[in-house]
mmCIF file of the C-alpha atoms, coordinates in Angstrom:
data_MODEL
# 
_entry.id   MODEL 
# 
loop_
_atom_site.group_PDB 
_atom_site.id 
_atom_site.type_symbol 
_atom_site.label_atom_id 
_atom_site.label_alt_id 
_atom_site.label_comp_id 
_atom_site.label_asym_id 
_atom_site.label_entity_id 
_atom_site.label_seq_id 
_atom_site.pdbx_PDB_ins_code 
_atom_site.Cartn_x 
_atom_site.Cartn_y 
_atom_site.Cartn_z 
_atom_site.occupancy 
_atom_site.B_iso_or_equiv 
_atom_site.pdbx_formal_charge 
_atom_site.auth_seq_id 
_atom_site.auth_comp_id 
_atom_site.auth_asym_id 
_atom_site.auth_atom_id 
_atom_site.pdbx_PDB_model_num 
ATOM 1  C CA . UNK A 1 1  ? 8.993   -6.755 23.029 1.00 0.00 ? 1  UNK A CA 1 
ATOM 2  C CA . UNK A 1 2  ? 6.634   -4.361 25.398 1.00 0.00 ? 2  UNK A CA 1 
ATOM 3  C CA . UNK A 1 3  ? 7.477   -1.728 22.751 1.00 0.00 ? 3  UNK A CA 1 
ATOM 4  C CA . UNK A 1 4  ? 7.742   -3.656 19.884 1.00 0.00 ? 4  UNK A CA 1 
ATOM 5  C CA . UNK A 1 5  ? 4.429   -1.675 18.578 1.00 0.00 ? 5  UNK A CA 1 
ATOM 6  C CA . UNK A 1 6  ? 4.839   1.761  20.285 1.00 0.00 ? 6  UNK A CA 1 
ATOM 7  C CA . UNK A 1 7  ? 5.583   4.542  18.136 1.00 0.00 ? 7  UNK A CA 1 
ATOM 8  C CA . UNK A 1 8  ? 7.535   7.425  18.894 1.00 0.00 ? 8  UNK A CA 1 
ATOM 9  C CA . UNK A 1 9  ? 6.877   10.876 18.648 1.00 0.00 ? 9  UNK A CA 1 
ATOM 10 C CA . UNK A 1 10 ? 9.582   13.986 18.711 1.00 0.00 ? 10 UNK A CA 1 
ATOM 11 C CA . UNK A 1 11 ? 8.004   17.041 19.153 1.00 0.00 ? 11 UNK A CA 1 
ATOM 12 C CA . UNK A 1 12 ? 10.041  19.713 17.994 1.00 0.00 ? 12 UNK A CA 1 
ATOM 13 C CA . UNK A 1 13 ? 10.966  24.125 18.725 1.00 0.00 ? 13 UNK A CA 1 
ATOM 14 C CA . UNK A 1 14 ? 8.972   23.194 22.372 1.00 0.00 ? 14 UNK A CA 1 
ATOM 15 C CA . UNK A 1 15 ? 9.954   26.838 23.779 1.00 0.00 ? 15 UNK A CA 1 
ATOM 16 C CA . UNK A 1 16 ? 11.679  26.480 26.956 1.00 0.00 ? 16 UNK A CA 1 
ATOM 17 C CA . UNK A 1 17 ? 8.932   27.809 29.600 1.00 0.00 ? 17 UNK A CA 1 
ATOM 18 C CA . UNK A 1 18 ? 6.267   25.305 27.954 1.00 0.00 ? 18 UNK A CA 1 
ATOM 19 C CA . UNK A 1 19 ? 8.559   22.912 28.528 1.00 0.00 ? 19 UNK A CA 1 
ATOM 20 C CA . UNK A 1 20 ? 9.420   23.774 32.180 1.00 0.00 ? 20 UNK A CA 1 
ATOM 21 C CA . UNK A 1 21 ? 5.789   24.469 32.513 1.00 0.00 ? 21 UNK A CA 1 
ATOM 22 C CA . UNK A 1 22 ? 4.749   21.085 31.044 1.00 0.00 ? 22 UNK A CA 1 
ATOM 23 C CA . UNK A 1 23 ? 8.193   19.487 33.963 1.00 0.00 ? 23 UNK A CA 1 
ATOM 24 C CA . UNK A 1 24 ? 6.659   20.827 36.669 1.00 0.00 ? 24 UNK A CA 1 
ATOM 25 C CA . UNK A 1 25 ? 3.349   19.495 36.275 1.00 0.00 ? 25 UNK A CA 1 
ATOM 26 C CA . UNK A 1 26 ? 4.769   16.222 35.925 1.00 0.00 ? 26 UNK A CA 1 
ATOM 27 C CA . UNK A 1 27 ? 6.488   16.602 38.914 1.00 0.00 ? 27 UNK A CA 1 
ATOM 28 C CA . UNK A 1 28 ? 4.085   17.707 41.067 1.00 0.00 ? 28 UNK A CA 1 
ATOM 29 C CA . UNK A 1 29 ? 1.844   14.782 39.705 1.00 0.00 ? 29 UNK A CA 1 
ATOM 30 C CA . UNK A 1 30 ? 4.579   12.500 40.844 1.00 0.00 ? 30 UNK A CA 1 
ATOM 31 C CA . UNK A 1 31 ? 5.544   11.499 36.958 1.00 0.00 ? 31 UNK A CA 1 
ATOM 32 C CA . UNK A 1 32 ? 8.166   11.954 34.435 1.00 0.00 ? 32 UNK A CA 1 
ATOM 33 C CA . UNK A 1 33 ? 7.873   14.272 31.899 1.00 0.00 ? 33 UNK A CA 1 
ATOM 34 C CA . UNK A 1 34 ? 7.409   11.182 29.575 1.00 0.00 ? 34 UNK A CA 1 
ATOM 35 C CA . UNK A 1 35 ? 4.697   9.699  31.709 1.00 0.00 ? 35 UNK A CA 1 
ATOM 36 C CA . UNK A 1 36 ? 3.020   13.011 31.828 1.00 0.00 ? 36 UNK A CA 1 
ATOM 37 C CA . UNK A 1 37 ? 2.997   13.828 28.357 1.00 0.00 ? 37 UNK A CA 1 
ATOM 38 C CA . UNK A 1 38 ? 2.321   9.751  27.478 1.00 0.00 ? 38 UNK A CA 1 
ATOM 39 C CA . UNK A 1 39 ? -1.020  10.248 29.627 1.00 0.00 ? 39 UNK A CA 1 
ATOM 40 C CA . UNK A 1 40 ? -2.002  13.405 28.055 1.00 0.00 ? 40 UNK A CA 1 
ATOM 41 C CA . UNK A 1 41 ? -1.982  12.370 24.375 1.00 0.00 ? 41 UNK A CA 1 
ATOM 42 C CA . UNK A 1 42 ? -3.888  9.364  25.555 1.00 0.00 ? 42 UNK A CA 1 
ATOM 43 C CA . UNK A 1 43 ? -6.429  11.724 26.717 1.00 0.00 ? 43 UNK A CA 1 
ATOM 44 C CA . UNK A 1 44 ? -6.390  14.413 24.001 1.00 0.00 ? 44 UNK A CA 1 
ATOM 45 C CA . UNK A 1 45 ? -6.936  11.550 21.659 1.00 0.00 ? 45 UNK A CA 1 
ATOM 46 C CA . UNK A 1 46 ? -10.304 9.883  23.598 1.00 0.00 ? 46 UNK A CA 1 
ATOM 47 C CA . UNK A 1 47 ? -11.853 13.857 23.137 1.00 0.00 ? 47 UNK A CA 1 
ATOM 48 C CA . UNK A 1 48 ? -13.871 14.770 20.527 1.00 0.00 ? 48 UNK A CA 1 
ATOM 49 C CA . UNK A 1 49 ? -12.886 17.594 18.426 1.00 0.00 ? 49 UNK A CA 1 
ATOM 50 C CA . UNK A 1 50 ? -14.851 20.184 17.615 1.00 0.00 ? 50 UNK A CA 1 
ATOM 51 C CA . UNK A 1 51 ? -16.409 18.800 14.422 1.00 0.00 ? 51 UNK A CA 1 
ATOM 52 C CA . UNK A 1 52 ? -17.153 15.591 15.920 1.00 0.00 ? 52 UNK A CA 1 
ATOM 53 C CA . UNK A 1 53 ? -18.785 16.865 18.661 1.00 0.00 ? 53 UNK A CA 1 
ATOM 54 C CA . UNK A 1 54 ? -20.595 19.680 16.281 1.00 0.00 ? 54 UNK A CA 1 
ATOM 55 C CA . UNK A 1 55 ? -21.634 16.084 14.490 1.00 0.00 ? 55 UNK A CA 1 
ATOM 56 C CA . UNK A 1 56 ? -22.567 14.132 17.681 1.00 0.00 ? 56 UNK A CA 1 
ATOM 57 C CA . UNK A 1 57 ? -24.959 17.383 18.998 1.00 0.00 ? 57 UNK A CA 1 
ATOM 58 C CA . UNK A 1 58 ? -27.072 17.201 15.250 1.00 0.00 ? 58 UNK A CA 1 
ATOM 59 C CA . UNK A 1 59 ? -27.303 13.643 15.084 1.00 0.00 ? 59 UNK A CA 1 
ATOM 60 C CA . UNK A 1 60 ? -28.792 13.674 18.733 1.00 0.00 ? 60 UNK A CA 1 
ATOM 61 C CA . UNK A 1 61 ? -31.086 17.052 18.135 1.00 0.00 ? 61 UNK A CA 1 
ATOM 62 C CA . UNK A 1 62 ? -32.051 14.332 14.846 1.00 0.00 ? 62 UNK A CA 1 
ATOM 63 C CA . UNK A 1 63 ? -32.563 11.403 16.482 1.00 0.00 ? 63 UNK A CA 1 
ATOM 64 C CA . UNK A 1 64 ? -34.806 13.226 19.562 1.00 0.00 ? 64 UNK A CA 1 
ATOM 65 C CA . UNK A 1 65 ? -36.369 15.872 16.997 1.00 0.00 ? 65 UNK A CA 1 
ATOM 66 C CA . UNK A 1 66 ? -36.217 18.493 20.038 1.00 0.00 ? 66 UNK A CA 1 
ATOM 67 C CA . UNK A 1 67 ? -36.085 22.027 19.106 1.00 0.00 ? 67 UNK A CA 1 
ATOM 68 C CA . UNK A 1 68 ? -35.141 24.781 21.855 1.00 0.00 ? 68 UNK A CA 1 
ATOM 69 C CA . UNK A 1 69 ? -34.805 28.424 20.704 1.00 0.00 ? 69 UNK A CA 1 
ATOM 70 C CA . UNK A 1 70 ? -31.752 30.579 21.624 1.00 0.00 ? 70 UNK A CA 1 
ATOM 71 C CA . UNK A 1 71 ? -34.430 32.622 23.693 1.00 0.00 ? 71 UNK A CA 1 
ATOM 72 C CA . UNK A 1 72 ? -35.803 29.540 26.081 1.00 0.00 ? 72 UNK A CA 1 
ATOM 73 C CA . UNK A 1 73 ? -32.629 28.707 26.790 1.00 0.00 ? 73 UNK A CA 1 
ATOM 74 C CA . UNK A 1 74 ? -31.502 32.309 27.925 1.00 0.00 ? 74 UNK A CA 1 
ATOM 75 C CA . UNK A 1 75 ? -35.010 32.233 29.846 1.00 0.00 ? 75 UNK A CA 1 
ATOM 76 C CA . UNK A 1 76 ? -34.097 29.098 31.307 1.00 0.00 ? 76 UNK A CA 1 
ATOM 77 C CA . UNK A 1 77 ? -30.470 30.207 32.399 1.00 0.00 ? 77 UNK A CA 1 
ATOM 78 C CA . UNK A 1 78 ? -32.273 33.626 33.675 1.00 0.00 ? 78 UNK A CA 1 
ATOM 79 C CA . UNK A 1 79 ? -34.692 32.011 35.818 1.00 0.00 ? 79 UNK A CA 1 
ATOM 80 C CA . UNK A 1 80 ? -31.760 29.662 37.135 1.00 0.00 ? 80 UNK A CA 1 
ATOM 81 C CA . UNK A 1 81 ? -30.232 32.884 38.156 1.00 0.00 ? 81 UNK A CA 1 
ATOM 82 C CA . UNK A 1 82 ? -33.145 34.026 40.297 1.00 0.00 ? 82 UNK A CA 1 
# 
């Protein structure tokens, strides 16, 4: 019943040295390569891609009506830098 509403994915033409890559990450994380890859979609999915992040950044520059030119912010970063 613990899977009863788990789906599963096949991923398939994985060329070898990804797939040894991906192994010996999960190994040296102390995981199977199931575990691994499990935890990684988990986390893939939770990010924002770029659209929704591109959506996120107007609807805040909106909502705080704040304007900063290209050139303050490469002022700013300069002066950091100093």
């Amino acid at each position: 019943m613990h899977n009863a509403c788990m789906t599963t994915i096949t991923i398939r033409d994985v060329p070898p040295e990804a797939r040894d890559a991906l192994a010996a990450r999960a190994r040296s994380s102390g995981r199977s390569l199931q575990e691994f890859l499990r935890a990684e979609l988990i986390d893939l999915s939770r990010r924002p891609d770029m659209g929704e992040l591109a959506d996120r950044i107007r609807s805040r520059k909106e909502s705080t009506r704040t304007s900063v030119t290209p050139e303050q912010i490469l002022r700013e970063v300069t002066a950091d830098r100093r």
